[in-house]
Structure formats: C-alpha cells, structure tokens
Coordinates of C-alpha atoms in Angstrom, one line a residue:
X785 CA -57.2 24.9 18.2
X786 CA -55.7 21.9 16.6
X787 CA -53.3 20.7 19.2
X788 CA -51.9 17.3 17.9
X789 CA -49.7 16.4 14.6
X790 CA -52.8 14.5 13.1
X791 CA -54.8 17.6 13.7
X792 CA -52.0 20.5 12.7
X793 CA -51.1 18.7 9.5
X794 CA -55.2 17.8 8.7
X795 CA -55.9 22.1 9.2
X796 CA -53.3 22.6 6.9
X797 CA -54.6 20.5 4.2
X798 CA -57.7 21.7 4.4
X799 CA -56.8 25.1 3.7
X800 CA -54.4 24.3 1.1
X801 CA -57.4 22.7 -0.6
X802 CA -59.4 25.8 -0.5
X803 CA -57.0 27.6 -2.4
X804 CA -56.5 25.0 -4.8
X805 CA -60.1 24.8 -5.5
X806 CA -60.1 28.7 -5.8
X807 CA -57.3 28.1 -8.6
X808 CA -58.5 25.3 -10.2
X809 CA -55.6 23.0 -9.3
X810 CA -56.2 19.1 -8.9
X811 CA -53.3 18.6 -7.1
X812 CA -49.9 20.4 -6.0
X813 CA -46.3 18.9 -5.6
X814 CA -44.2 19.9 -3.0
X815 CA -40.6 19.2 -3.3
X816 CA -37.9 19.4 -0.8
X817 CA -35.6 21.9 -2.3
X818 CA -35.5 25.7 -2.4
X819 CA -34.6 28.6 -4.9
X820 CA -31.1 27.1 -5.1
X821 CA -32.1 24.0 -5.2
X822 CA -30.0 22.7 -2.2
X823 CA -30.0 19.4 -0.6
X824 CA -30.4 21.3 3.0
X825 CA -33.0 24.5 2.7
X826 CA -33.5 27.6 5.6
X827 CA -36.6 27.2 6.9
X828 CA -39.0 29.5 4.8
X829 CA -38.6 26.9 1.7
X830 CA -39.5 23.7 4.0
X831 CA -43.1 23.8 2.6
X832 CA -42.9 19.9 2.1
X833 CA -42.6 19.5 5.7
X834 CA -45.2 22.4 6.5
X835 CA -47.7 20.3 4.6
X836 CA -46.8 16.8 5.6
X837 CA -45.0 16.7 8.7
X838 CA -42.1 14.9 7.3
X839 CA -38.8 16.5 8.3
X840 CA -36.5 14.5 6.4
X841 CA -34.0 16.1 3.6
X842 CA -35.3 14.3 0.9
X843 CA -38.9 13.5 -0.3
X844 CA -41.6 15.8 -2.2
X845 CA -45.6 15.8 -1.0
X846 CA -48.3 15.9 -4.0
X847 CA -51.9 16.6 -2.3
X848 CA -54.6 16.1 -4.6
X849 CA -58.6 17.2 -3.3
X850 CA -59.1 14.1 -1.9
X851 CA -55.9 12.4 -1.0
X852 CA -52.0 13.2 -0.4
X853 CA -48.9 11.2 -0.3
X854 CA -45.1 11.4 -0.1
X855 CA -42.2 10.1 -1.6
X856 CA -38.8 9.4 -0.3
X857 CA -35.9 7.1 -0.4
X858 CA -34.4 4.4 1.3
X859 CA -32.9 6.5 4.1
X860 CA -36.1 7.9 5.4
X861 CA -39.0 4.6 5.0
X862 CA -38.8 4.1 9.3
X863 CA -38.7 7.9 9.8
X864 CA -41.0 8.8 7.6
X865 CA -43.4 6.2 8.4
X866 CA -43.6 7.1 11.8
X867 CA -43.9 10.7 11.3
X868 CA -46.9 10.4 8.4
X869 CA -48.5 7.6 10.4
X870 CA -51.1 9.8 12.1
X871 CA -51.7 12.0 8.9
X872 CA -53.4 10.8 5.6
X873 CA -50.3 10.9 3.6
X874 CA -49.6 7.6 2.5
X875 CA -46.3 6.5 2.2
X876 CA -44.3 5.9 -1.4
X877 CA -41.0 4.1 -1.2
X878 CA -38.9 5.1 -4.3
X879 CA -37.2 2.7 -6.1
X880 CA -39.1 0.0 -4.6
X881 CA -40.8 -2.4 -7.3
X882 CA -44.3 -1.5 -7.3
X883 CA -44.1 2.1 -6.4
X884 CA -46.0 4.4 -9.1
X885 CA -44.0 7.9 -10.3
X886 CA -45.4 10.6 -9.1
X887 CA -47.1 11.6 -12.6
X888 CA -48.8 7.8 -13.0
X889 CA -49.8 8.2 -9.2
X890 CA -51.8 11.7 -10.5
X891 CA -52.8 10.0 -13.7
X892 CA -54.7 7.3 -11.3
X893 CA -55.9 9.7 -9.2
X894 CA -57.2 12.5 -11.5
X895 CA -58.6 10.4 -14.1
X896 CA -62.3 10.5 -13.0
X897 CA -61.4 14.7 -12.4
X898 CA -63.0 17.6 -14.4
X899 CA -59.8 19.3 -13.3
X900 CA -56.2 18.5 -15.2
X901 CA -53.6 21.5 -13.8
X902 CA -51.1 20.6 -11.3
X903 CA -49.4 22.9 -9.5
X904 CA -46.1 23.2 -8.4
X905 CA -43.5 26.5 -7.4
X906 CA -41.3 27.0 -10.2
X907 CA -39.2 29.1 -8.0
X908 CA -38.1 25.9 -5.6
X909 CA -37.4 23.1 -8.5
X910 CA -34.9 22.7 -11.0
X911 CA -35.8 23.7 -14.6
X912 CA -34.6 19.7 -15.8
X913 CA -37.4 18.3 -13.3
X914 CA -39.9 20.0 -14.0
X915 CA -40.1 19.9 -17.9
X916 CA -39.4 15.7 -17.3
X917 CA -42.6 16.6 -15.3
X918 CA -44.4 17.8 -17.7
X919 CA -43.8 15.6 -20.0
X920 CA -44.6 12.4 -17.8
X921 CA -47.9 14.2 -16.7
X922 CA -48.9 14.6 -20.6
X923 CA -48.0 11.1 -20.9
X924 CA -50.6 9.9 -17.7
X925 CA -53.7 11.6 -18.7
X926 CA -53.0 14.7 -20.7
X927 CA -52.6 16.2 -17.3
X928 CA -50.9 20.0 -17.2
X929 CA -48.3 21.9 -15.2
X930 CA -48.2 25.2 -13.8
X931 CA -45.6 26.8 -12.2
X932 CA -46.3 30.3 -11.9
X933 CA -48.0 29.7 -8.0
X934 CA -47.1 29.3 -4.7
X935 CA -49.9 28.4 -2.5
X936 CA -47.8 28.8 0.7
X937 CA -47.5 32.6 -0.1
X938 CA -51.5 32.3 1.1
X939 CA -51.9 29.6 3.8
X940 CA -48.3 29.1 5.2
X941 CA -49.8 32.4 7.8
X942 CA -46.3 32.7 10.2
X943 CA -44.3 31.5 7.4
X944 CA -40.5 32.7 8.2
X945 CA -38.8 35.1 6.3
X946 CA -35.3 35.1 4.4
X947 CA -32.7 34.7 6.9
X948 CA -30.5 37.6 7.8
X949 CA -27.0 36.3 9.2
X950 CA -24.5 38.1 8.6
X951 CA -21.8 37.2 5.5
X952 CA -17.9 36.3 6.9
X953 CA -14.9 36.1 4.9
X954 CA -13.3 32.9 4.8
X955 CA -9.3 33.4 5.2
X956 CA -7.0 32.6 1.9
X957 CA -4.9 31.5 4.9
X958 CA -7.5 28.4 4.9
X959 CA -8.5 28.8 1.3
X960 CA -5.4 28.2 -0.2
X961 CA -6.6 30.3 -3.4
X962 CA -8.4 33.9 -3.2
X963 CA -11.2 34.9 -5.0
X964 CA -9.3 36.8 -8.3
X965 CA -7.3 33.4 -9.0
X966 CA -10.8 31.7 -8.9
X967 CA -13.2 34.0 -10.9
X968 CA -10.0 33.9 -13.4
X969 CA -10.6 30.1 -13.4
X970 CA -13.9 29.9 -14.0
X971 CA -14.2 33.0 -16.9
X972 CA -11.1 30.3 -18.8
X973 CA -13.2 27.4 -18.4
X974 CA -16.8 29.2 -19.2
X975 CA -14.7 30.1 -22.4
X976 CA -13.9 26.4 -23.0
X977 CA -17.6 26.0 -23.3
X978 CA -18.1 29.2 -25.2
X979 CA -20.1 30.7 -22.9
X980 CA -20.3 34.3 -22.3
X981 CA -21.8 34.5 -19.0
X982 CA -22.5 32.2 -16.0
X983 CA -25.4 31.7 -13.6
X984 CA -24.5 30.3 -9.8
X985 CA -27.3 29.2 -7.7
X986 CA -25.6 26.5 -5.3
X987 CA -24.8 28.6 -2.2
X988 CA -21.8 26.6 -1.4
X989 CA -20.3 26.9 -5.0
X990 CA -21.2 31.0 -4.4
X991 CA -19.4 30.8 -0.9
X992 CA -16.4 28.5 -2.5
X993 CA -16.0 31.2 -5.6
X994 CA -16.0 34.4 -3.2
X995 CA -14.0 32.7 0.2
X996 CA -17.3 34.0 2.0
X997 CA -19.6 31.7 4.5
X998 CA -22.5 32.7 6.5
X999 CA -25.2 30.6 8.5
X1000 CA -28.5 30.7 6.6
X1001 CA -28.6 27.1 6.5
X1002 CA -28.4 25.0 9.8
X1003 CA -25.7 23.5 10.1
X1004 CA -24.0 24.5 6.4
X1005 CA -22.1 27.4 6.4
X1006 CA -23.6 29.7 3.4
X1007 CA -25.6 32.5 2.4
X1008 CA -28.8 32.9 -0.2
X1009 CA -27.8 34.5 -2.6
X1010 CA -27.2 34.4 -6.5
X1011 CA -24.1 34.8 -8.5
X1012 CA -24.0 36.5 -12.3
X1013 CA -20.4 36.3 -13.7
X1014 CA -19.6 37.0 -17.1
X1015 CA -15.8 37.5 -18.6
X1016 CA -15.9 41.3 -17.7
X1017 CA -17.7 41.3 -14.4
X1018 CA -19.6 39.5 -11.6
X1019 CA -22.6 40.8 -9.5
X1020 CA -23.7 39.2 -6.3
X1021 CA -27.3 39.2 -5.6
X1022 CA -27.9 39.2 -1.7
X1023 CA -29.7 41.5 0.8
X1024 CA -27.4 44.2 1.5
X1025 CA -28.7 43.9 5.1
X1026 CA -25.7 41.0 5.5
X1027 CA -22.9 42.6 4.1
X1028 CA -20.7 43.9 6.6
X1029 CA -18.6 46.8 5.9
X1030 CA -15.7 44.6 6.1
X1031 CA -17.2 42.6 3.4
X1032 CA -18.2 45.1 1.4
X1033 CA -14.5 46.5 1.1
X1034 CA -13.5 42.8 0.2
X1035 CA -16.1 42.5 -3.0
X1036 CA -15.5 45.8 -4.2
X1037 CA -12.0 44.4 -3.9
X1038 CA -12.6 42.0 -5.9
X1039 CA -14.8 43.3 -8.4
X1040 CA -17.3 41.9 -7.4
X1041 CA -20.4 44.4 -7.5
X1042 CA -23.8 43.7 -5.4
X1043 CA -27.4 44.3 -6.1
X1044 CA -30.7 42.9 -3.8
X1045 CA -31.7 38.9 -3.7
X1046 CA -34.9 39.9 -5.4
X1047 CA -33.5 41.8 -8.4
X1048 CA -32.1 38.5 -9.7
X1049 CA -35.3 37.3 -12.3
X1050 CA -35.2 40.9 -14.0
X1051 CA -31.8 41.3 -14.0
X1052 CA -31.6 37.4 -16.0
X1053 CA -34.4 39.4 -18.2
X1054 CA -32.0 41.9 -18.7
X1055 CA -29.0 40.2 -19.9
X1056 CA -27.8 41.4 -22.6
X1057 CA -24.9 38.7 -23.7
X1058 CA -25.1 36.4 -26.6
X1059 CA -25.8 33.0 -24.5
X1060 CA -25.3 31.7 -20.7
X1061 CA -24.3 28.8 -18.7
X1062 CA -27.3 27.6 -16.6
X1063 CA -27.2 23.9 -15.1
X1064 CA -31.1 23.3 -15.5
X1065 CA -30.6 20.5 -13.2
X1066 CA -29.3 23.6 -10.1
X1067 CA -31.3 26.4 -11.9
X1068 CA -34.8 27.1 -10.5
X1069 CA -37.3 26.5 -13.7
X1070 CA -38.3 30.2 -13.0
X1071 CA -34.9 32.0 -13.5
X1072 CA -33.6 29.1 -16.2
X1073 CA -36.9 30.7 -18.1
X1074 CA -36.6 34.2 -16.9
X1075 CA -33.1 35.0 -19.5
X1076 CA -33.7 35.9 -22.8
X1077 CA -30.5 34.9 -25.0
X1078 CA -30.1 33.3 -28.3
X1079 CA -28.8 30.2 -26.5
X1080 CA -28.2 28.6 -23.3
X1081 CA -25.4 26.5 -22.4
X1082 CA -26.8 24.0 -20.5
X1083 CA -24.2 22.0 -18.6
X1084 CA -22.8 21.0 -15.8
X1085 CA -20.9 24.4 -14.0
X1086 CA -17.2 24.2 -13.9
X1087 CA -17.4 25.5 -10.3
X1088 CA -18.5 22.1 -8.4
X1089 CA -15.7 20.4 -10.1
X1090 CA -13.0 22.6 -9.2
X1091 CA -14.2 22.8 -5.4
X1092 CA -14.4 18.9 -5.1
X1093 CA -10.2 19.0 -5.8
X1094 CA -9.0 20.2 -2.4
X1095 CA -5.7 22.3 -3.0
X1096 CA -2.6 21.7 -1.1
X1097 CA -3.8 24.4 1.6
X1098 CA -7.0 22.5 2.1
X1099 CA -5.9 19.2 2.1
X1100 CA -3.6 20.1 5.0
X1101 CA -6.4 21.9 7.0
X1102 CA -8.5 18.6 6.9
X1103 CA -6.1 16.7 8.5
X1104 CA -5.2 19.7 11.0
X1105 CA -9.0 19.5 11.9
X1106 CA -9.2 15.7 11.7
X1107 CA -6.8 15.5 14.7
X1108 CA -8.8 17.9 17.0
X1109 CA -12.2 16.1 15.7
X1110 CA -10.2 12.7 16.3
X1111 CA -9.4 14.5 20.0
X1112 CA -12.5 15.2 20.7
X1113 CA -14.2 11.5 19.5
X1114 CA -11.6 10.2 22.0
X1115 CA -12.3 12.3 25.0
X1116 CA -16.1 11.4 24.6
X1117 CA -15.2 7.2 24.0
X1118 CA -13.1 6.8 26.8
X1119 CA -15.6 7.9 29.4
X1120 CA -18.9 6.6 27.3
X1121 CA -18.7 2.8 28.9
X1122 CA -18.3 4.4 32.6
X1123 CA -21.4 6.9 31.9
X1124 CA -23.7 4.2 30.4
X1125 CA -23.2 2.2 33.4
X1126 CA -24.5 4.9 35.7
X1127 CA -27.6 4.7 33.8
X1128 CA -27.7 8.7 32.7
X1129 CA -26.8 9.2 29.7
X1130 CA -29.0 9.5 26.7
X1131 CA -29.7 9.6 23.2
X1132 CA -29.7 13.2 23.1
X1133 CA -27.1 13.5 25.9
X1134 CA -24.4 11.9 23.6
X1135 CA -25.3 14.9 21.1
X1136 CA -25.1 17.3 23.9
X1137 CA -21.6 16.6 24.9
X1138 CA -19.8 15.4 21.4
X1139 CA -21.0 19.4 20.6
X1140 CA -19.7 20.4 23.6
X1141 CA -16.2 18.6 23.2
X1142 CA -16.1 19.7 19.7
X1143 CA -17.0 23.2 20.2
X1144 CA -13.9 23.3 23.1
X1145 CA -11.2 22.6 19.9
X1146 CA -9.6 25.4 18.3
X1147 CA -10.8 26.9 15.3
X1148 CA -14.6 25.7 16.0
X1149 CA -17.2 27.3 14.0
X1150 CA -20.1 24.9 14.0
X1151 CA -21.3 21.2 13.9
X1152 CA -21.8 19.7 10.1
X1153 CA -24.9 18.1 10.3
X1154 CA -27.3 17.2 13.0
X1155 CA -25.7 14.2 15.7
X1156 CA -27.1 10.7 14.6
X1157 CA -26.8 9.0 18.3
X1158 CA -28.9 5.7 17.8
X1159 CA -29.1 3.1 20.3
X1160 CA -30.4 -0.5 19.1
X1161 CA -33.5 -0.7 17.3
X1162 CA -33.0 3.1 16.5
X1163 CA -29.9 2.3 14.5
X1164 CA -32.0 0.9 11.9
X1165 CA -33.3 4.2 10.8
X1166 CA -31.1 5.7 9.0
X1167 CA -31.0 9.1 9.3
X1168 CA -32.4 8.8 13.1
X1169 CA -32.0 11.6 15.0
X1170 CA -33.0 11.4 18.5
X1171 CA -35.6 13.8 20.0
X1172 CA -37.6 14.7 23.5
X1173 CA -40.4 12.1 22.3
X1174 CA -37.9 9.2 21.0
X1175 CA -34.9 9.9 23.9
X1176 CA -33.7 6.7 25.2
X1177 CA -31.7 5.9 28.3
X1178 CA -28.4 4.0 26.8
X1179 CA -27.8 0.6 28.6
X1180 CA -24.4 -1.7 29.0
X1181 CA -25.3 -4.0 26.2
X1182 CA -25.9 -3.7 22.7
X1183 CA -24.9 -1.2 19.7
X1184 CA -24.8 2.8 19.7
X1185 CA -24.1 4.3 16.4
X1186 CA -23.2 7.5 16.8
X1187 CA -22.9 9.3 13.2
X1188 CA -21.6 13.3 13.7
X1189 CA -19.2 16.0 12.4
X1190 CA -18.2 19.9 12.8
X1191 CA -16.9 22.5 10.7
X1192 CA -13.6 23.9 11.8
X1193 CA -12.4 27.1 9.8
X1194 CA -9.3 24.6 8.0
X1195 CA -11.3 21.8 7.3
X1196 CA -15.0 19.7 8.0
X1197 CA -15.7 16.1 9.5
X1198 CA -17.8 13.6 8.9
X1199 CA -17.5 10.4 11.0
X1200 CA -19.6 7.3 12.0
X1201 CA -18.9 4.7 14.7
X1202 CA -20.8 1.8 16.0
X1203 CA -19.8 0.9 19.7
X1204 CA -20.4 -2.2 21.5
X1205 CA -22.2 -0.9 25.0
X1206 CA -21.8 -4.2 26.6
X1207 CA -22.6 -8.2 25.5
X1208 CA -23.7 -8.2 21.8
X1209 CA -25.3 -10.9 19.8
X1210 CA -23.7 -13.4 17.5
X1211 CA -26.2 -11.7 14.8
X1212 CA -24.9 -8.5 15.7
X1213 CA -20.9 -9.4 15.5
X1214 CA -21.6 -10.9 12.0
X1215 CA -23.3 -7.6 10.8
X1216 CA -20.6 -5.2 12.5
X1217 CA -17.7 -7.4 10.9
X1218 CA -19.0 -7.6 7.3
X1219 CA -20.0 -3.4 7.7
X1220 CA -16.2 -3.6 8.8
X1221 CA -14.8 -5.8 6.0
X1222 CA -16.7 -3.6 3.5
X1223 CA -15.5 -0.4 4.9
X1224 CA -11.7 -1.7 5.0
X1225 CA -12.3 -3.2 1.0
X1226 CA -13.1 0.7 0.0
X1227 CA -10.1 2.2 2.2
X1228 CA -7.5 -0.2 0.8
X1229 CA -8.6 -0.2 -2.7
X1230 CA -6.0 1.2 -5.9
X1231 CA -7.9 2.2 -8.7
X1232 CA -7.5 3.7 -12.1
X1233 CA -7.1 7.5 -12.3
X1234 CA -10.9 8.8 -13.3
X1235 CA -12.7 6.0 -12.5
X1236 CA -16.1 6.8 -11.4
X1237 CA -17.3 6.1 -8.0
X1238 CA -19.9 3.6 -9.4
X1239 CA -17.0 1.6 -10.7
X1240 CA -15.6 1.4 -6.7
X1241 CA -19.0 1.1 -5.4
X1242 CA -19.2 -3.0 -5.0
X1243 CA -16.2 -3.2 -3.5
X1244 CA -17.6 -2.0 0.0
X1245 CA -20.6 -4.5 -0.9
X1246 CA -18.9 -7.7 -1.5
X1247 CA -18.8 -9.1 1.7
X1248 CA -22.5 -8.4 2.3
X1249 CA -23.8 -9.5 -1.3
X1250 CA -22.1 -12.9 -0.5
X1251 CA -24.1 -12.9 2.8
X1252 CA -27.7 -12.0 0.4
X1253 CA -27.4 -8.4 2.7
X1254 CA -27.3 -4.9 0.8
X1255 CA -27.7 -0.9 2.1
X1256 CA -29.6 1.5 -0.4
X1257 CA -27.9 4.6 0.9
X1258 CA -24.9 5.6 -0.9
X1259 CA -21.1 4.6 0.1
X1260 CA -19.8 7.9 -0.2
X1261 CA -20.2 11.1 -0.6
X1262 CA -17.5 14.2 -1.0
X1263 CA -16.8 16.7 2.1
X1264 CA -16.6 20.6 1.6
X1265 CA -13.6 22.5 3.2
X1266 CA -15.7 24.4 6.0
X1267 CA -18.4 24.0 3.7
X1268 CA -21.1 21.6 2.9
X1269 CA -20.4 18.0 4.3
X1270 CA -22.4 16.5 1.4
X1271 CA -20.2 18.0 -1.4
X1272 CA -20.6 16.5 -5.3
X1273 CA -20.3 15.9 -8.4
X1274 CA -18.4 12.7 -7.1
X1275 CA -20.6 10.1 -5.4
X1276 CA -19.8 6.1 -4.5
X1277 CA -23.1 4.6 -5.0
X1278 CA -24.9 2.2 -6.9
X1279 CA -26.6 4.6 -8.9
X1280 CA -24.6 5.6 -11.9
X1281 CA -22.7 8.5 -11.3
X1282 CA -20.1 9.6 -14.3
X1283 CA -17.8 12.1 -12.3
X1284 CA -14.4 10.8 -12.4
X1285 CA -12.2 10.4 -8.7
X1286 CA -9.4 12.3 -9.0
X1287 CA -6.4 13.9 -6.6
X1288 CA -7.6 15.9 -4.0
X1289 CA -10.7 14.6 -3.9
X1290 CA -12.0 13.6 0.0
X1291 CA -14.9 11.6 -0.3
X1292 CA -16.8 9.3 2.6
X1293 CA -16.2 5.3 3.2
X1294 CA -19.5 4.5 4.7
X1295 CA -20.8 1.4 4.2
X1296 CA -23.6 -0.4 6.6
X1297 CA -26.7 -2.5 7.0
X1298 CA -30.1 -1.7 8.6
X1299 CA -32.3 -4.3 10.3
X1300 CA -35.7 -3.1 10.8
X1301 CA -36.4 -3.1 14.5
X1302 CA -33.3 -4.6 15.8
X1303 CA -30.3 -2.4 14.9
X1304 CA -27.9 -0.8 12.6
X1305 CA -24.3 -0.4 12.2
X1306 CA -22.3 1.7 9.8
X1307 CA -18.4 2.7 9.9
X1308 CA -17.5 5.9 7.9
X1309 CA -14.0 7.9 7.7
X1310 CA -13.3 10.6 5.2
X1311 CA -11.1 9.5 2.8
X1312 CA -8.8 12.1 1.2
X1313 CA -7.7 10.9 -2.9
X1314 CA -4.1 10.8 -3.5
X1315 CA -1.5 9.6 -5.9
X1316 CA -0.5 5.8 -5.9
X1317 CA 1.7 5.0 -8.7
X1318 CA 2.3 5.4 -12.5
X1319 CA 2.7 2.1 -15.0
X1320 CA 2.7 1.5 -18.4
X1321 CA -1.2 1.3 -18.0
X1322 CA -1.6 4.8 -16.4
X1323 CA -2.0 6.4 -13.4
X1324 CA -3.4 4.9 -10.5
X1325 CA -4.7 6.3 -7.3
X1326 CA -5.6 5.2 -3.8
X1327 CA -7.5 6.5 -0.4
X1328 CA -5.6 8.3 2.6
X1329 CA -7.9 7.7 5.7
X1330 CA -8.3 11.4 7.3
X1331 CA -10.2 10.4 10.2
X1332 CA -8.5 10.0 13.3
X1333 CA -10.5 8.0 16.0
X1334 CA -10.5 4.2 16.6
X1335 CA -12.8 1.9 15.3
X1336 CA -14.0 -0.5 18.0
X1337 CA -13.0 -3.9 18.1
X1338 CA -14.9 -5.6 20.5
X1339 CA -18.0 -6.5 18.4
X1340 CA -15.4 -8.2 15.4
X1341 CA -15.6 -11.7 14.8
X1342 CA -12.1 -11.9 13.8
X1343 CA -12.7 -15.7 12.3
X1344 CA -14.2 -13.5 9.6
X1345 CA -11.1 -11.0 8.8
X1346 CA -8.5 -12.2 6.7
X1347 CA -4.8 -11.7 7.8
X1348 CA -4.8 -8.5 5.1
X1349 CA -8.1 -7.1 6.9
X1350 CA -6.3 -7.2 10.6
X1351 CA -3.2 -5.6 9.0
X1352 CA -5.0 -3.0 7.8
X1353 CA -7.0 -2.4 10.8
X1354 CA -3.7 -2.5 13.2
X1355 CA -1.7 -0.4 10.9
X1356 CA -5.1 2.2 11.0
X1357 CA -4.8 2.1 14.5
X1358 CA -1.1 2.8 14.9
X1359 CA -1.4 5.8 13.4
X1360 CA -4.4 6.9 15.3
X1361 CA -2.6 6.8 18.4
X1362 CA 0.8 8.1 17.5
X1363 CA -0.9 11.5 16.0
X1364 CA -4.1 11.8 18.6
X1365 CA -2.4 10.5 21.8
X1366 CA 0.2 13.6 22.1
X1367 CA -2.9 15.9 22.8
X1368 CA -4.5 13.6 25.1
X1369 CA -4.1 13.3 28.9
X1370 CA -2.7 10.6 30.7
X1371 CA -6.3 8.6 31.7
X1372 CA -7.2 9.2 28.2
X1373 CA -3.9 8.5 26.3
X1374 CA -4.3 4.8 28.0
X1375 CA -8.0 4.4 27.0
X1376 CA -6.4 5.0 23.5
X1377 CA -3.7 2.8 23.6
X1378 CA -5.9 -0.3 24.8
X1379 CA -8.7 0.9 21.7
X1380 CA -5.6 0.7 19.5
X1381 CA -4.0 -2.2 20.6
X1382 CA -3.2 -4.9 17.9
X1383 CA -5.9 -7.8 16.9
X1384 CA -3.7 -9.1 13.9

C-alpha cells in the first residue's frame, strides 16, 4: 500500500487516468468549489485536494493522461510549492507574467492528441465559469468541454458523505430582523428586477435569510441546502435528517416548505414561473441549465447585499463580541513573552491556547477559521497553518504573526497581530512600520458614500509602494454576523470590485508584507463603516475600528511615523484600555496599561 504523499497522489492519478481513458477524456479539471460555489467546502467535495494533495482554499487542478498542473494565487505560492513538491503536479502562479491560462496550457499539451474532450463536473463549477471555459477551450485547439461526468464517484473509494449536522435556530435577538421581514425584503427586490422567482445556492445567504445556522462546513456556521423563493412560496431543499422538531415548527411558522436536498434539479425542471433570478457566477452549471423558463434573469442576488449591511442589533453585537475576543487576546498576549522564554510554546501551542481562551468566553460558538500562528520564516507564507510536521518552538527573538478569530452568537471576529518575541532586525522594523502605516491610513480614511473598495485600496499600499514593496492579497473583506468570516460583495483590493461601501458594512483592514524565507508582517482590525459628515458635495463615510487589542509597539521605527499616525495609535490604544481593562484581573490590566502606553 502507498504510504507517502508522492505514492498516494501517484496512485490516485493512475486510477483517475484509467477512468479518463475509458471515457475518452483527454483531461479533467478539478476546481475548488462545491455545488454551492463556496470558498470553503465540506470534505465530500474536496476533489481538488484529493487528486493533488494541495489543501488551500483556492486553486484548480488539471490532469491530462500524461501531465498534471495546479493553478493558485499568490496567497498560496509558497504553501502550494511545498505540498506539490513530491508529486507530478507543476505549480502555475496565477496573475504572474508568463503563466498560461488553463485553456492555453491544455491547448498546448493536447495539440498532438487524438482526443479533444476535456471534463469538468458541472455540478461543482459555476455556470459563468463553465461557459467562459468552453469558449477559451474552443479558441485553443478546438477542444470541447464535457460537464455531465464526475470521475470522483468512481475513483474516490472512501469519499465522505454529505454532512448531517443538525440545523440550529439563530435567535432574532442576535439577528436583529426576523425571517418574515427578510423574505418580504427579498421579494420586493425580486419585483424590482421583474423576477418571478429566485434560486439561492450560497449557503451563507440561505442561513442569513432564514435565521438558521449549521456546522456543515469547517469554521463556517452554515448547512448544505438550496432555497427556492417565489412571490408566493419558499422551499428549503435540505436533508430531512438535519431538521429537528424545533426547526421544523419554526420553518412551518415562517411559511417555508421543505423538500429533500437531492430534489433540487427535478424541482427546477418542473419550475413553472415565467422567469427566474439566478446568478450564473454563484450557481452550478448543472442547476443553471436544469430550469426551463422563458427567461433567466442573470444578475447578483439581492441577499448578499442585504446581508452585508449590518442592522443596529448586529452592529452592537459585533461591538460586544469584540470585547470578549479582545479579552481572550489580552489574556494570551500578556503571558506570551514568559512562555516563550521558558522554551515550551510552539506554533500549534499558540493555536490551542487561543481557542481555549476564546471558548471560555460567553456566547462562543466556534473559531471562525483555522488559526495562523507563523514564526519568522513561516510568516512569509500568507495562509500558513502549523501542522505537526511543520510546527516549531518559539524563540525569544524575531516576529510571530497570529491571524485568528471566532464566531460568537452575536458576532464574528477576525484579527491579526504581529508580535516581537524579542530583538528584531532593522529590516523587520522597517517592514513592520510600513505595514502599520498602511493599516492606519486606511483606518483613518474619509471617503464618499458609495465609493468602491478598489478606490480605497491604494491608501493602504501607498507607503509600501514608495519603498518598492507590495502584497498580492486583498486589503479587506466583509465579515459575517455569526456567519462566514469572508463575506461580500464588497472588498478592498487592487482588482476592480464595483460593489459600493455603505454604512453598516463590516470590512477588514489587513495590509501585509511577506519576505520569502525570512518573515512576514500583517496587522488586521475589523472595521464598521459609519457616517462621517454631509456637505454640499454629498455624504461621506469613515471607519470605526471594532477590534480591541493592542498593536505591538516594540517593532515600530518611530522615526517613520508622522505625528498624526502616532496620535491615531495613542487614541486607539486608549480606547482599547478603557474598554477591556474592567474585564481583566490586576495582572492582565497592568500588562495592558503598558502595552497601550502613549508613543506620541
């Protein structure tokens, strides 16, 4: 039996290629998504990871009869390179000059082949991506795309079943709006775009609309289902074994019917309205083409935009959750240096300790993502997560990057702090301070109502750009209210995202710099978009920092900060101390007073 990664992946590829030959498929494409086009997916649909061994949240594996390659973005260049090293997969770095697209690569590799059909599972890839891929494949050698076959059903012998965790009610005291009100708003938005019905595939959109939560996706409080809404009905397609009596009574009271999860394709074929609203970028190709209507209204569903704007109850819930999260962080940070000097704390130990401290806080539900605890060189791997094979002991020098968060019933947290464990180099000080300057600049920004996140992004990068430095991930993403830690449609990033920033939206502020093989720095707060002022030029907005935790001042090069930046940090730290100190014991409060002392 194979027992190394290389042997395991080689055996899986051999079995896959046997099936491909039988089906006359020249290649097969494995995206990262599932039937709900989500970023994070249940184990059953981790086909890309199964065939390649790469476990990042973003990437596409492509296998021909003779070769294999994997495309991923800059967050995973280092991690993917390490995980693919012992396999035949070649790493393709997306958005790097010289990297071919999947269609271009396949066109070259299959130019001499007598087989021209490429496969992809249409149930796990968005309709828009499939159609774009079809066009690109035709343009690169006349290749065709087959979408009705899933080889994993044959090759993956111990494939996990779909999860069956019970669904839970999310009380209106935390949601701030009941299900009936949300459905009424959704139906009004459907009328505005002249749609008779709407298919919701995104799991967090369904959970938000119905005020329900689940455990089907690791670190994401959602449940596998579909929701079909018309002006007179709403039907939840879900495995009935997950419905408790309390949830069944609740759905009945909300006027939401139930059908089995596997009935969705047949229900769409039998759909009898004139048209239907479906987002082809978030609906699987198979389901998008199952419906037989006179018209598909292909545009973004209204739910995502509604969910992104937090109501007053949700905003206040975030503030309360951030207090408890800040207390957990301070309890950890105040003892960190002593534990490091004892020589017994490792990266994995950091992850365990933070989860224990958060779990001890009221209303804790789960961590919001796997903790990143990255010491020195590991900090340069943007999405590094320590494992028993990579775990290292922390030493009293250098930088520790900690990116972590939690779901509480009243809010979700996402925070990054980079901490000096002892002496740091001049290069580390310079890089740390450049990141801090970017973080402060975005947090202080005032901007017009409705400006897109892309228009704000350069503010966080300007100081780095002046030094010829940059980072390739986004600067900020929305955060759900006891929902997914990554939430759209708004983002702050270099790539164009037209979604406007509106009052009530949460967004992270997380610039970073990563020096391969040396260290990484990232500083992150979660912010709330709030009104600033209204003038003859219109309405203006600003950000309220929600996260409450000291930013380490030890690695700062104070000569690089302006007086305004120093004052921002002093004001932020004064607020952190005033809010958190009443919840701490005397030792913790004394440490926090020192950590939040004035530098200006």
